[in-house]
Amino acid sequence: MREAPVDLGPPQRRAVLAALAVDVGRPVPVEALVDRVWGADPPEGARRALYAHVARIRRLAERLDDSGAGRLPVLRRAGGYQLDLDPDRVDLHRFQRLAATARDDTLPARTRAAHLREALALWRGEPFAGLPGTWPARMRETWRRQRVDAAVRLADIEIDSGDPAAVVGRLTDLLGEYPLTEPLAEALMRALHAAGDSGEALRCYAQTRSRLVEELGTEPGRRLWELHQRILRDHPTAPGGAHPAPPAAVRPAPAPPAGRDAAGHRAPQPPPAAPVGPRTAPGTRAGTPYTAPAQLPPSAAGFTGRVDELALLDGLLADLGRQPAAAGVSALSGMGGVGKTALAVHWARQARPAFPDGQLYVNLRGYDPSGAPLPADRALRGFLEALGVPAARVPESPDAQVGLYRSLLSGRRVLVVLDNARNADQVRPLLPGAAGCLALVTSRAPLTGLAAAEGARLLALGLLGAEESRELLAARLGAARVAAEAAAVDEIVVRCAGLPLALAVVAARAAARPDAPLAGSAEELRTAERILDPLDTGDPATAVRTVFDWSYRTLGPAAARLFRFLGLHPGPDADLTSLAALAGTGVGRVRAQVAELTAAHLLTETTPGRYTCHDLLRAHAVELAAEHDDARAVRAASRRVRDHYLHTAYAADALLTRRHHPMSLAPAEPGALPRPLADCDEALAWLIAEQPVLLSAVERPAPGLDAHTWQLAATLTTFLERQGNWQALTDVHTAALRAAGHHDDLAGQAAAHRGLGLARFQLRDALGARHHLTRALGLFRRLDNHPGQARTCQNLAKMAWAHGATREALQYARRSLEHFRLAHDRGGQAVALNDIGWYLAELGELREALEHCRQALPLVQATGDLSGQAHTWDSLGYIHRHLGRHATAVECYDRALALFRKTGDRRSEAVGLSYLGDTHEAAGAPGPALDAWSRALDLFDELGLPEAEALRTKIRDRTPARRTAHPA
């Protein structure tokens, strides 16, 4: 929007402005902004952060306006914000307008080419560069396709105009950016062939084919293959024709990246310059002989990975060289078995040249099975002895011991590794305090006290990624053995879940049986009754179960009980309220227990207020609960946490639909703490945040709680349908039908069949949809369940209409209205009236249709049903358009679209935008029509819906009258 860049601040603020700029000139709901900036699982304070970012953007806009640099107005609109600018001031929209205009085949070729050149020139660098998240990634992919499409169309024009050489350079550069994009390769081959360089065209094909085979495992598509064959026929003696193509020129191997050797492995870093300060050679100081200790244990066999962490420690070492007046302290924290000691020792041995006066090491046994950490004074005495102090000369006073220790290190460069510390107090007496020395501490606790008082650098060590896990196995078992059984290795990696200790145990067992296939190790992990059994070495120091126990035994009774119950949580993560429900206590009390578990690295806070537990820790928690807790207490905890999610989801669904639910729930278990939800916004936000947990709760049913499975699936039906998540809708209702069948639960079977019918309908399986919906209707009839019959009749009506049977759809809609009346459900009656109006409009009975929709509108407004209001406004827009009242229709569609965005009904928003485009077209406004269709197409593409292709054709193949009217 401006030539000179402006520093907006942190990435999230730039993401907020980018999210507004994508819909410039149109209001963007707060929910959409939060989703775009923070993703589907935003932190608890996301809304407050959004408001703060908008305020700062507004202040920046005021400064820009005052300085004459340009306007950047961000306006508050109902439910959201709007960047109020001419769309042409945003490169994206100018690009899309120019590219759309260039589709007009009635324009001269040179005009269309000029538009495309101008559009492509706007592409400067990576869109949304530096912005993480799924929405920016999705948008980048959408715009990449648009850029490629524009480049290919420009190439076609220039080739057809007789100037193929003009596009070769541009297409070569673009294919370099997107080497797997076949339309680009095809255009480049056409240009090269037309320019007389058929040999290079064939080489382009060979390179593209090689990349596709190597990276995707697929051959080129038919169009590219046919072009290749055509070029071969035209020039049979060209390179790659009758004779094999010459090999690519041999290029010198690239230099390895900084910090790597020729094989790409991390190379030891040179030591930093010696700190300025007094140096004393080994000898005596104050009568005490000094010897350079070398206490580091050997490095772990086959150490691999941890590139980022090693680089951070290298950086600390470099800082130590630049700040000679201070001693360095670094603390590595992480769960048991994550490899803290292995990393610390590996790095320490590499860094020995930087510490010529020695290296001290002690295992402080902070989480020893005996439960007795090594006292600091005993560790200190050991250090003094290693430094050459006779036992008889060690002072009795702890303070005097610390003084002597630090005096001996003064003026020297010594590395002190304090392994497996329990807390900061155990560490402090052992810190060197001397310039040029470095203390490296490992602990399962985060040791934030060391950061506050001693300025320690804190580094939390996470789990290994999949590739790092494979590297670890290859280092221990040999690359050839790992490569030969890739599938088994992948399963081992998944089941060890990135925990280095678990991987090391599996590798050790496999190494002891070199002739046994790794598939056996994978099967052992898969089929073990207790997942930790195959990870037991018999050695307490390396048995995964024992290592976990060391952390567990440090917990107080309440935190220990909560840890044992973690295996009952459906996962994959949890907020404080659900953990309080699990514990059967209040949120205030559970907060302290969660803090204790987090400090022991038995829980990890992934985002503010949300916690996760490693899969192997969960397995250990299940074992401990079976061993220590009464079965009734376990069942009660399981029911509490499931009731928490079920009753909150039920309330959320009621806010979204404003209709009577076909099922009723039993009272929640005491202590379940269902979350109070104020309105539709809060309900939708909760469902989006908890969606992974809710799906997991259905797909991983708890023993004895089959009814919870189908009931929770039923509460998620509307939400998943509006989100367009058809696969999840299928999965939850498949699990629901299985659970309901266990006890011949007719209500559960009816709800599950209805959900599966909806999913099959959206997945274009007409026979499957009719089967499930008909079964659901019959079961609801047997149960005399009018809300269930009403909703199922609605679904059957929609399916009949989709297949062209509008009269049948109208009959089902009228039956739906009857059942809603029998259920005394005013919200349902309103929706049914609107459905009847829609089908009447489809049959051309517009006046009667208008009357039904006008009856529906005040009812849905009275019940606060935002979705019902959205669909009613959408129907009114459709009716008014067919009555020729285009301005009124546009107003209705605008109201509908705002409500669809608010309720998160993205599919209906896309359809509504498509209808809005049709209305603008009918009113003779091709520009707004194209804008609405383009926005609809983006949504259809984003959701992966089949309507996208028909709409893309409509945009591309407009009638000559509309193309002529489109502004240049």
Short mmCIF file of N, CA and C in Angstrom, two decimals, residues 107-250:
data_model
loop_
_atom_site.label_atom_id
_atom_site.label_comp_id
_atom_site.label_asym_id
_atom_site.label_seq_id
_atom_site.Cartn_x
_atom_site.Cartn_y
_atom_site.Cartn_z
N LEU A 107 -11.08 -8.20 -25.30
CA LEU A 107 -10.05 -7.17 -25.32
C LEU A 107 -8.92 -7.60 -26.26
N PRO A 108 -8.20 -6.62 -26.85
CA PRO A 108 -7.06 -6.97 -27.70
C PRO A 108 -6.01 -7.72 -26.89
N ALA A 109 -5.27 -8.58 -27.57
CA ALA A 109 -4.26 -9.40 -26.89
C ALA A 109 -3.23 -8.54 -26.20
N ARG A 110 -2.82 -7.43 -26.84
CA ARG A 110 -1.79 -6.59 -26.22
C ARG A 110 -2.31 -5.94 -24.94
N THR A 111 -3.62 -5.63 -24.89
CA THR A 111 -4.21 -5.03 -23.68
C THR A 111 -4.24 -6.06 -22.56
N ARG A 112 -4.67 -7.28 -22.89
CA ARG A 112 -4.71 -8.33 -21.86
C ARG A 112 -3.30 -8.64 -21.36
N ALA A 113 -2.34 -8.67 -22.27
CA ALA A 113 -0.96 -8.92 -21.86
C ALA A 113 -0.43 -7.81 -20.95
N ALA A 114 -0.78 -6.56 -21.27
CA ALA A 114 -0.34 -5.45 -20.43
C ALA A 114 -0.91 -5.56 -19.03
N HIS A 115 -2.20 -5.93 -18.94
CA HIS A 115 -2.81 -6.12 -17.61
C HIS A 115 -2.09 -7.20 -16.83
N LEU A 116 -1.77 -8.30 -17.49
CA LEU A 116 -1.11 -9.41 -16.79
C LEU A 116 0.31 -9.05 -16.37
N ARG A 117 1.03 -8.31 -17.24
CA ARG A 117 2.37 -7.88 -16.85
C ARG A 117 2.31 -6.98 -15.62
N GLU A 118 1.36 -6.04 -15.63
CA GLU A 118 1.22 -5.15 -14.48
C GLU A 118 0.86 -5.94 -13.23
N ALA A 119 -0.03 -6.92 -13.38
CA ALA A 119 -0.43 -7.73 -12.22
C ALA A 119 0.76 -8.51 -11.67
N LEU A 120 1.51 -9.15 -12.54
CA LEU A 120 2.64 -9.97 -12.09
C LEU A 120 3.76 -9.12 -11.49
N ALA A 121 3.89 -7.88 -11.97
CA ALA A 121 4.92 -6.99 -11.41
C ALA A 121 4.63 -6.62 -9.97
N LEU A 122 3.36 -6.77 -9.54
CA LEU A 122 3.00 -6.46 -8.16
C LEU A 122 3.50 -7.53 -7.19
N TRP A 123 3.87 -8.68 -7.72
CA TRP A 123 4.30 -9.81 -6.88
C TRP A 123 5.75 -9.59 -6.47
N ARG A 124 5.94 -9.15 -5.22
CA ARG A 124 7.28 -8.84 -4.74
C ARG A 124 7.55 -9.65 -3.47
N GLY A 125 8.22 -10.76 -3.65
CA GLY A 125 8.55 -11.59 -2.49
C GLY A 125 7.40 -12.49 -2.10
N GLU A 126 7.57 -13.14 -0.96
CA GLU A 126 6.62 -14.11 -0.44
C GLU A 126 5.46 -13.41 0.25
N PRO A 127 4.20 -13.69 -0.12
CA PRO A 127 3.08 -13.09 0.61
C PRO A 127 3.07 -13.53 2.07
N PHE A 128 2.71 -12.61 2.94
CA PHE A 128 2.62 -12.91 4.38
C PHE A 128 3.95 -13.45 4.91
N ALA A 129 5.06 -12.94 4.38
CA ALA A 129 6.37 -13.43 4.80
C ALA A 129 6.53 -13.28 6.31
N GLY A 130 6.96 -14.33 6.95
CA GLY A 130 7.20 -14.28 8.39
C GLY A 130 5.98 -14.49 9.25
N LEU A 131 4.79 -14.67 8.62
CA LEU A 131 3.57 -14.88 9.42
C LEU A 131 3.29 -16.38 9.50
N PRO A 132 3.32 -16.96 10.69
CA PRO A 132 3.07 -18.40 10.82
C PRO A 132 1.58 -18.69 10.83
N GLY A 133 1.21 -19.95 10.81
CA GLY A 133 -0.18 -20.34 10.98
C GLY A 133 -0.78 -20.95 9.72
N THR A 134 -1.94 -21.61 9.93
CA THR A 134 -2.57 -22.33 8.82
C THR A 134 -3.26 -21.38 7.85
N TRP A 135 -3.88 -20.30 8.35
CA TRP A 135 -4.57 -19.40 7.43
C TRP A 135 -3.60 -18.70 6.49
N PRO A 136 -2.50 -18.09 6.98
CA PRO A 136 -1.54 -17.52 6.03
C PRO A 136 -1.01 -18.54 5.03
N ALA A 137 -0.77 -19.76 5.50
CA ALA A 137 -0.26 -20.80 4.59
C ALA A 137 -1.29 -21.12 3.52
N ARG A 138 -2.57 -21.19 3.94
CA ARG A 138 -3.64 -21.47 2.98
C ARG A 138 -3.74 -20.37 1.93
N MET A 139 -3.66 -19.12 2.42
CA MET A 139 -3.76 -17.98 1.50
C MET A 139 -2.56 -17.94 0.55
N ARG A 140 -1.39 -18.23 1.09
CA ARG A 140 -0.20 -18.25 0.21
C ARG A 140 -0.38 -19.25 -0.92
N GLU A 141 -0.94 -20.42 -0.59
CA GLU A 141 -1.14 -21.44 -1.62
C GLU A 141 -2.18 -20.99 -2.64
N THR A 142 -3.27 -20.36 -2.17
CA THR A 142 -4.29 -19.85 -3.09
C THR A 142 -3.71 -18.82 -4.04
N TRP A 143 -2.94 -17.89 -3.48
CA TRP A 143 -2.37 -16.82 -4.32
C TRP A 143 -1.27 -17.35 -5.22
N ARG A 144 -0.57 -18.38 -4.76
CA ARG A 144 0.42 -18.99 -5.65
C ARG A 144 -0.26 -19.52 -6.90
N ARG A 145 -1.42 -20.19 -6.71
CA ARG A 145 -2.14 -20.71 -7.87
C ARG A 145 -2.58 -19.57 -8.79
N GLN A 146 -3.03 -18.46 -8.19
CA GLN A 146 -3.46 -17.32 -9.00
C GLN A 146 -2.27 -16.73 -9.77
N ARG A 147 -1.12 -16.65 -9.13
CA ARG A 147 0.06 -16.10 -9.80
C ARG A 147 0.48 -17.00 -10.95
N VAL A 148 0.50 -18.31 -10.70
CA VAL A 148 0.87 -19.24 -11.76
C VAL A 148 -0.12 -19.15 -12.92
N ASP A 149 -1.42 -19.06 -12.60
CA ASP A 149 -2.43 -18.96 -13.64
C ASP A 149 -2.21 -17.71 -14.50
N ALA A 150 -1.90 -16.58 -13.84
CA ALA A 150 -1.67 -15.34 -14.59
C ALA A 150 -0.42 -15.46 -15.46
N ALA A 151 0.63 -16.05 -14.92
CA ALA A 151 1.87 -16.19 -15.69
C ALA A 151 1.67 -17.08 -16.90
N VAL A 152 0.91 -18.16 -16.74
CA VAL A 152 0.67 -19.07 -17.85
C VAL A 152 -0.19 -18.40 -18.92
N ARG A 153 -1.21 -17.65 -18.48
CA ARG A 153 -2.07 -16.96 -19.46
C ARG A 153 -1.27 -15.91 -20.23
N LEU A 154 -0.37 -15.18 -19.54
CA LEU A 154 0.47 -14.21 -20.24
C LEU A 154 1.38 -14.92 -21.24
N ALA A 155 1.94 -16.05 -20.83
CA ALA A 155 2.80 -16.80 -21.75
C ALA A 155 2.02 -17.24 -22.98
N ASP A 156 0.79 -17.73 -22.77
CA ASP A 156 -0.03 -18.16 -23.91
C ASP A 156 -0.25 -17.01 -24.89
N ILE A 157 -0.56 -15.81 -24.34
CA ILE A 157 -0.82 -14.66 -25.21
C ILE A 157 0.44 -14.31 -26.01
N GLU A 158 1.58 -14.25 -25.33
CA GLU A 158 2.80 -13.81 -26.01
C GLU A 158 3.31 -14.86 -26.98
N ILE A 159 3.13 -16.14 -26.66
CA ILE A 159 3.51 -17.18 -27.61
C ILE A 159 2.63 -17.10 -28.85
N ASP A 160 1.30 -16.96 -28.61
CA ASP A 160 0.37 -16.88 -29.73
C ASP A 160 0.59 -15.62 -30.56
N SER A 161 1.14 -14.57 -29.93
CA SER A 161 1.40 -13.32 -30.64
C SER A 161 2.73 -13.34 -31.38
N GLY A 162 3.46 -14.45 -31.30
CA GLY A 162 4.70 -14.57 -32.04
C GLY A 162 5.93 -14.07 -31.32
N ASP A 163 5.87 -13.92 -29.97
CA ASP A 163 7.03 -13.43 -29.23
C ASP A 163 7.35 -14.38 -28.08
N PRO A 164 7.63 -15.66 -28.38
CA PRO A 164 7.85 -16.63 -27.28
C PRO A 164 9.09 -16.34 -26.46
N ALA A 165 10.12 -15.75 -27.07
CA ALA A 165 11.36 -15.51 -26.33
C ALA A 165 11.15 -14.55 -25.17
N ALA A 166 10.10 -13.70 -25.26
CA ALA A 166 9.87 -12.69 -24.22
C ALA A 166 9.48 -13.32 -22.88
N VAL A 167 8.99 -14.56 -22.90
CA VAL A 167 8.49 -15.15 -21.65
C VAL A 167 9.43 -16.20 -21.08
N VAL A 168 10.47 -16.58 -21.82
CA VAL A 168 11.32 -17.68 -21.38
C VAL A 168 11.98 -17.37 -20.03
N GLY A 169 12.58 -16.18 -19.93
CA GLY A 169 13.27 -15.84 -18.68
C GLY A 169 12.33 -15.82 -17.50
N ARG A 170 11.16 -15.17 -17.68
CA ARG A 170 10.20 -15.06 -16.57
C ARG A 170 9.70 -16.44 -16.15
N LEU A 171 9.38 -17.31 -17.13
CA LEU A 171 8.89 -18.64 -16.78
C LEU A 171 9.98 -19.50 -16.15
N THR A 172 11.22 -19.33 -16.61
CA THR A 172 12.33 -20.09 -16.01
C THR A 172 12.48 -19.73 -14.54
N ASP A 173 12.43 -18.42 -14.23
CA ASP A 173 12.55 -17.98 -12.83
C ASP A 173 11.40 -18.53 -11.99
N LEU A 174 10.18 -18.47 -12.54
CA LEU A 174 9.02 -18.90 -11.78
C LEU A 174 9.02 -20.42 -11.58
N LEU A 175 9.46 -21.16 -12.57
CA LEU A 175 9.56 -22.61 -12.41
C LEU A 175 10.64 -22.96 -11.38
N GLY A 176 11.65 -22.10 -11.28
CA GLY A 176 12.64 -22.31 -10.22
C GLY A 176 12.04 -22.18 -8.84
N GLU A 177 11.06 -21.26 -8.69
CA GLU A 177 10.37 -21.10 -7.40
C GLU A 177 9.41 -22.24 -7.13
N TYR A 178 8.70 -22.69 -8.18
CA TYR A 178 7.68 -23.73 -8.02
C TYR A 178 8.02 -24.89 -8.96
N PRO A 179 9.05 -25.66 -8.65
CA PRO A 179 9.57 -26.64 -9.62
C PRO A 179 8.66 -27.82 -9.88
N LEU A 180 7.61 -27.99 -9.09
CA LEU A 180 6.71 -29.14 -9.28
C LEU A 180 5.40 -28.74 -9.95
N THR A 181 5.34 -27.51 -10.47
CA THR A 181 4.10 -26.99 -11.06
C THR A 181 4.08 -27.28 -12.56
N GLU A 182 3.28 -28.26 -12.96
CA GLU A 182 3.30 -28.71 -14.34
C GLU A 182 2.84 -27.65 -15.34
N PRO A 183 1.80 -26.83 -15.05
CA PRO A 183 1.42 -25.82 -16.04
C PRO A 183 2.56 -24.86 -16.38
N LEU A 184 3.42 -24.54 -15.40
CA LEU A 184 4.58 -23.68 -15.69
C LEU A 184 5.57 -24.39 -16.60
N ALA A 185 5.83 -25.66 -16.29
CA ALA A 185 6.76 -26.42 -17.13
C ALA A 185 6.21 -26.52 -18.55
N GLU A 186 4.91 -26.73 -18.66
CA GLU A 186 4.29 -26.84 -19.99
C GLU A 186 4.43 -25.53 -20.76
N ALA A 187 4.15 -24.39 -20.10
CA ALA A 187 4.26 -23.10 -20.77
C ALA A 187 5.70 -22.82 -21.19
N LEU A 188 6.65 -23.15 -20.31
CA LEU A 188 8.06 -22.92 -20.65
C LEU A 188 8.48 -23.79 -21.83
N MET A 189 8.06 -25.04 -21.83
CA MET A 189 8.41 -25.92 -22.95
C MET A 189 7.82 -25.39 -24.26
N ARG A 190 6.58 -24.92 -24.22
CA ARG A 190 5.96 -24.36 -25.43
C ARG A 190 6.75 -23.16 -25.92
N ALA A 191 7.15 -22.28 -24.98
CA ALA A 191 7.88 -21.07 -25.36
C ALA A 191 9.24 -21.43 -25.96
N LEU A 192 9.95 -22.35 -25.32
CA LEU A 192 11.27 -22.74 -25.84
C LEU A 192 11.15 -23.38 -27.22
N HIS A 193 10.16 -24.26 -27.36
CA HIS A 193 9.96 -24.93 -28.64
C HIS A 193 9.61 -23.92 -29.73
N ALA A 194 8.71 -22.97 -29.39
CA ALA A 194 8.32 -21.96 -30.38
C ALA A 194 9.48 -21.04 -30.72
N ALA A 195 10.39 -20.83 -29.76
CA ALA A 195 11.55 -19.97 -30.01
C ALA A 195 12.68 -20.71 -30.71
N GLY A 196 12.48 -21.99 -31.04
CA GLY A 196 13.46 -22.75 -31.78
C GLY A 196 14.45 -23.51 -30.92
N ASP A 197 14.27 -23.53 -29.61
CA ASP A 197 15.19 -24.23 -28.73
C ASP A 197 14.52 -25.50 -28.20
N SER A 198 14.24 -26.44 -29.11
CA SER A 198 13.52 -27.65 -28.73
C SER A 198 14.33 -28.52 -27.78
N GLY A 199 15.65 -28.51 -27.95
CA GLY A 199 16.47 -29.31 -27.05
C GLY A 199 16.33 -28.87 -25.60
N GLU A 200 16.31 -27.54 -25.38
CA GLU A 200 16.13 -27.05 -24.01
C GLU A 200 14.73 -27.37 -23.49
N ALA A 201 13.74 -27.36 -24.40
CA ALA A 201 12.38 -27.72 -23.99
C ALA A 201 12.33 -29.16 -23.50
N LEU A 202 13.03 -30.05 -24.21
CA LEU A 202 13.05 -31.45 -23.80
C LEU A 202 13.83 -31.64 -22.50
N ARG A 203 14.91 -30.86 -22.34
CA ARG A 203 15.63 -30.92 -21.06
C ARG A 203 14.75 -30.43 -19.91
N CYS A 204 13.94 -29.41 -20.18
CA CYS A 204 12.99 -28.92 -19.16
C CYS A 204 12.04 -30.03 -18.75
N TYR A 205 11.55 -30.78 -19.75
CA TYR A 205 10.65 -31.90 -19.44
C TYR A 205 11.37 -32.95 -18.58
N ALA A 206 12.61 -33.27 -18.99
CA ALA A 206 13.35 -34.30 -18.25
C ALA A 206 13.58 -33.89 -16.80
N GLN A 207 13.93 -32.61 -16.59
CA GLN A 207 14.16 -32.13 -15.22
C GLN A 207 12.87 -32.15 -14.41
N THR A 208 11.78 -31.71 -15.04
CA THR A 208 10.49 -31.69 -14.32
C THR A 208 10.05 -33.10 -13.97
N ARG A 209 10.17 -34.01 -14.93
CA ARG A 209 9.79 -35.39 -14.66
C ARG A 209 10.63 -35.97 -13.52
N SER A 210 11.94 -35.69 -13.56
CA SER A 210 12.82 -36.22 -12.51
C SER A 210 12.39 -35.71 -11.13
N ARG A 211 12.06 -34.41 -11.06
CA ARG A 211 11.63 -33.86 -9.76
C ARG A 211 10.32 -34.51 -9.30
N LEU A 212 9.36 -34.65 -10.21
CA LEU A 212 8.07 -35.23 -9.85
C LEU A 212 8.24 -36.65 -9.34
N VAL A 213 9.08 -37.42 -10.02
CA VAL A 213 9.29 -38.82 -9.61
C VAL A 213 10.00 -38.88 -8.26
N GLU A 214 11.04 -38.05 -8.10
CA GLU A 214 11.83 -38.12 -6.87
C GLU A 214 11.07 -37.59 -5.66
N GLU A 215 10.34 -36.47 -5.84
CA GLU A 215 9.74 -35.82 -4.67
C GLU A 215 8.29 -36.23 -4.42
N LEU A 216 7.55 -36.58 -5.49
CA LEU A 216 6.14 -36.92 -5.32
C LEU A 216 5.84 -38.36 -5.67
N GLY A 217 6.80 -39.05 -6.30
CA GLY A 217 6.57 -40.42 -6.69
C GLY A 217 5.55 -40.57 -7.79
N THR A 218 5.44 -39.59 -8.69
CA THR A 218 4.43 -39.63 -9.74
C THR A 218 5.03 -39.19 -11.06
N GLU A 219 4.44 -39.68 -12.15
CA GLU A 219 4.85 -39.28 -13.49
C GLU A 219 4.14 -37.98 -13.88
N PRO A 220 4.66 -37.26 -14.91
CA PRO A 220 3.97 -36.05 -15.38
C PRO A 220 2.56 -36.36 -15.85
N GLY A 221 1.70 -35.33 -15.80
CA GLY A 221 0.33 -35.48 -16.27
C GLY A 221 0.25 -35.61 -17.77
N ARG A 222 -0.97 -35.92 -18.24
CA ARG A 222 -1.16 -36.22 -19.66
C ARG A 222 -0.79 -35.04 -20.56
N ARG A 223 -1.19 -33.82 -20.16
CA ARG A 223 -0.92 -32.65 -21.01
C ARG A 223 0.58 -32.46 -21.21
N LEU A 224 1.34 -32.56 -20.13
CA LEU A 224 2.78 -32.36 -20.24
C LEU A 224 3.42 -33.48 -21.07
N TRP A 225 2.94 -34.71 -20.86
CA TRP A 225 3.48 -35.84 -21.62
C TRP A 225 3.17 -35.67 -23.11
N GLU A 226 1.94 -35.25 -23.43
CA GLU A 226 1.57 -35.09 -24.84
C GLU A 226 2.39 -33.98 -25.50
N LEU A 227 2.66 -32.90 -24.78
CA LEU A 227 3.50 -31.84 -25.33
C LEU A 227 4.91 -32.37 -25.60
N HIS A 228 5.42 -33.14 -24.68
CA HIS A 228 6.74 -33.74 -24.87
C HIS A 228 6.77 -34.60 -26.13
N GLN A 229 5.74 -35.43 -26.31
CA GLN A 229 5.69 -36.28 -27.50
C GLN A 229 5.59 -35.44 -28.78
N ARG A 230 4.83 -34.34 -28.70
CA ARG A 230 4.68 -33.49 -29.89
C ARG A 230 6.02 -32.86 -30.27
N ILE A 231 6.77 -32.41 -29.28
CA ILE A 231 8.08 -31.81 -29.57
C ILE A 231 9.02 -32.87 -30.15
N LEU A 232 8.95 -34.09 -29.63
CA LEU A 232 9.78 -35.17 -30.18
C LEU A 232 9.43 -35.44 -31.63
N ARG A 233 8.12 -35.43 -31.95
CA ARG A 233 7.73 -35.67 -33.34
C ARG A 233 8.21 -34.55 -34.26
N ASP A 234 8.14 -33.31 -33.74
CA ASP A 234 8.55 -32.16 -34.57
C ASP A 234 10.06 -32.15 -34.78
N HIS A 235 10.83 -32.58 -33.77
CA HIS A 235 12.30 -32.52 -33.84
C HIS A 235 12.88 -33.84 -33.35
N PRO A 236 12.82 -34.89 -34.18
CA PRO A 236 13.26 -36.21 -33.71
C PRO A 236 14.73 -36.30 -33.40
N THR A 237 15.54 -35.40 -33.90
CA THR A 237 16.98 -35.49 -33.63
C THR A 237 17.43 -34.53 -32.55
N ALA A 238 16.48 -33.83 -31.95
CA ALA A 238 16.86 -32.92 -30.86
C ALA A 238 17.34 -33.72 -29.68
N PRO A 239 18.17 -33.12 -28.82
CA PRO A 239 18.59 -33.83 -27.61
C PRO A 239 17.39 -34.34 -26.84
N GLY A 240 17.44 -35.60 -26.46
CA GLY A 240 16.31 -36.20 -25.76
C GLY A 240 15.35 -36.83 -26.72
N GLY A 241 15.61 -36.76 -28.06
CA GLY A 241 14.71 -37.37 -29.03
C GLY A 241 15.20 -38.75 -29.36
N ALA A 242 15.75 -38.90 -30.61
CA ALA A 242 16.23 -40.22 -31.00
C ALA A 242 17.42 -40.64 -30.17
N HIS A 243 18.17 -39.67 -29.67
CA HIS A 243 19.33 -39.98 -28.84
C HIS A 243 19.02 -39.63 -27.40
N PRO A 244 19.60 -40.31 -26.45
CA PRO A 244 19.34 -39.95 -25.05
C PRO A 244 19.84 -38.57 -24.73
N ALA A 245 19.13 -37.92 -23.82
CA ALA A 245 19.53 -36.57 -23.43
C ALA A 245 20.87 -36.62 -22.73
N PRO A 246 21.75 -35.64 -23.00
CA PRO A 246 23.04 -35.63 -22.33
C PRO A 246 22.86 -35.41 -20.84
N PRO A 247 23.76 -35.95 -20.03
CA PRO A 247 23.62 -35.73 -18.59
C PRO A 247 23.81 -34.28 -18.25
N ALA A 248 23.19 -33.90 -17.14
CA ALA A 248 23.34 -32.51 -16.69
C ALA A 248 24.81 -32.24 -16.42
N ALA A 249 25.21 -30.99 -16.66
CA ALA A 249 26.61 -30.62 -16.42
C ALA A 249 26.98 -30.88 -14.98
N VAL A 250 28.20 -31.37 -14.80
CA VAL A 250 28.67 -31.66 -13.44
C VAL A 250 28.98 -30.35 -12.76
#
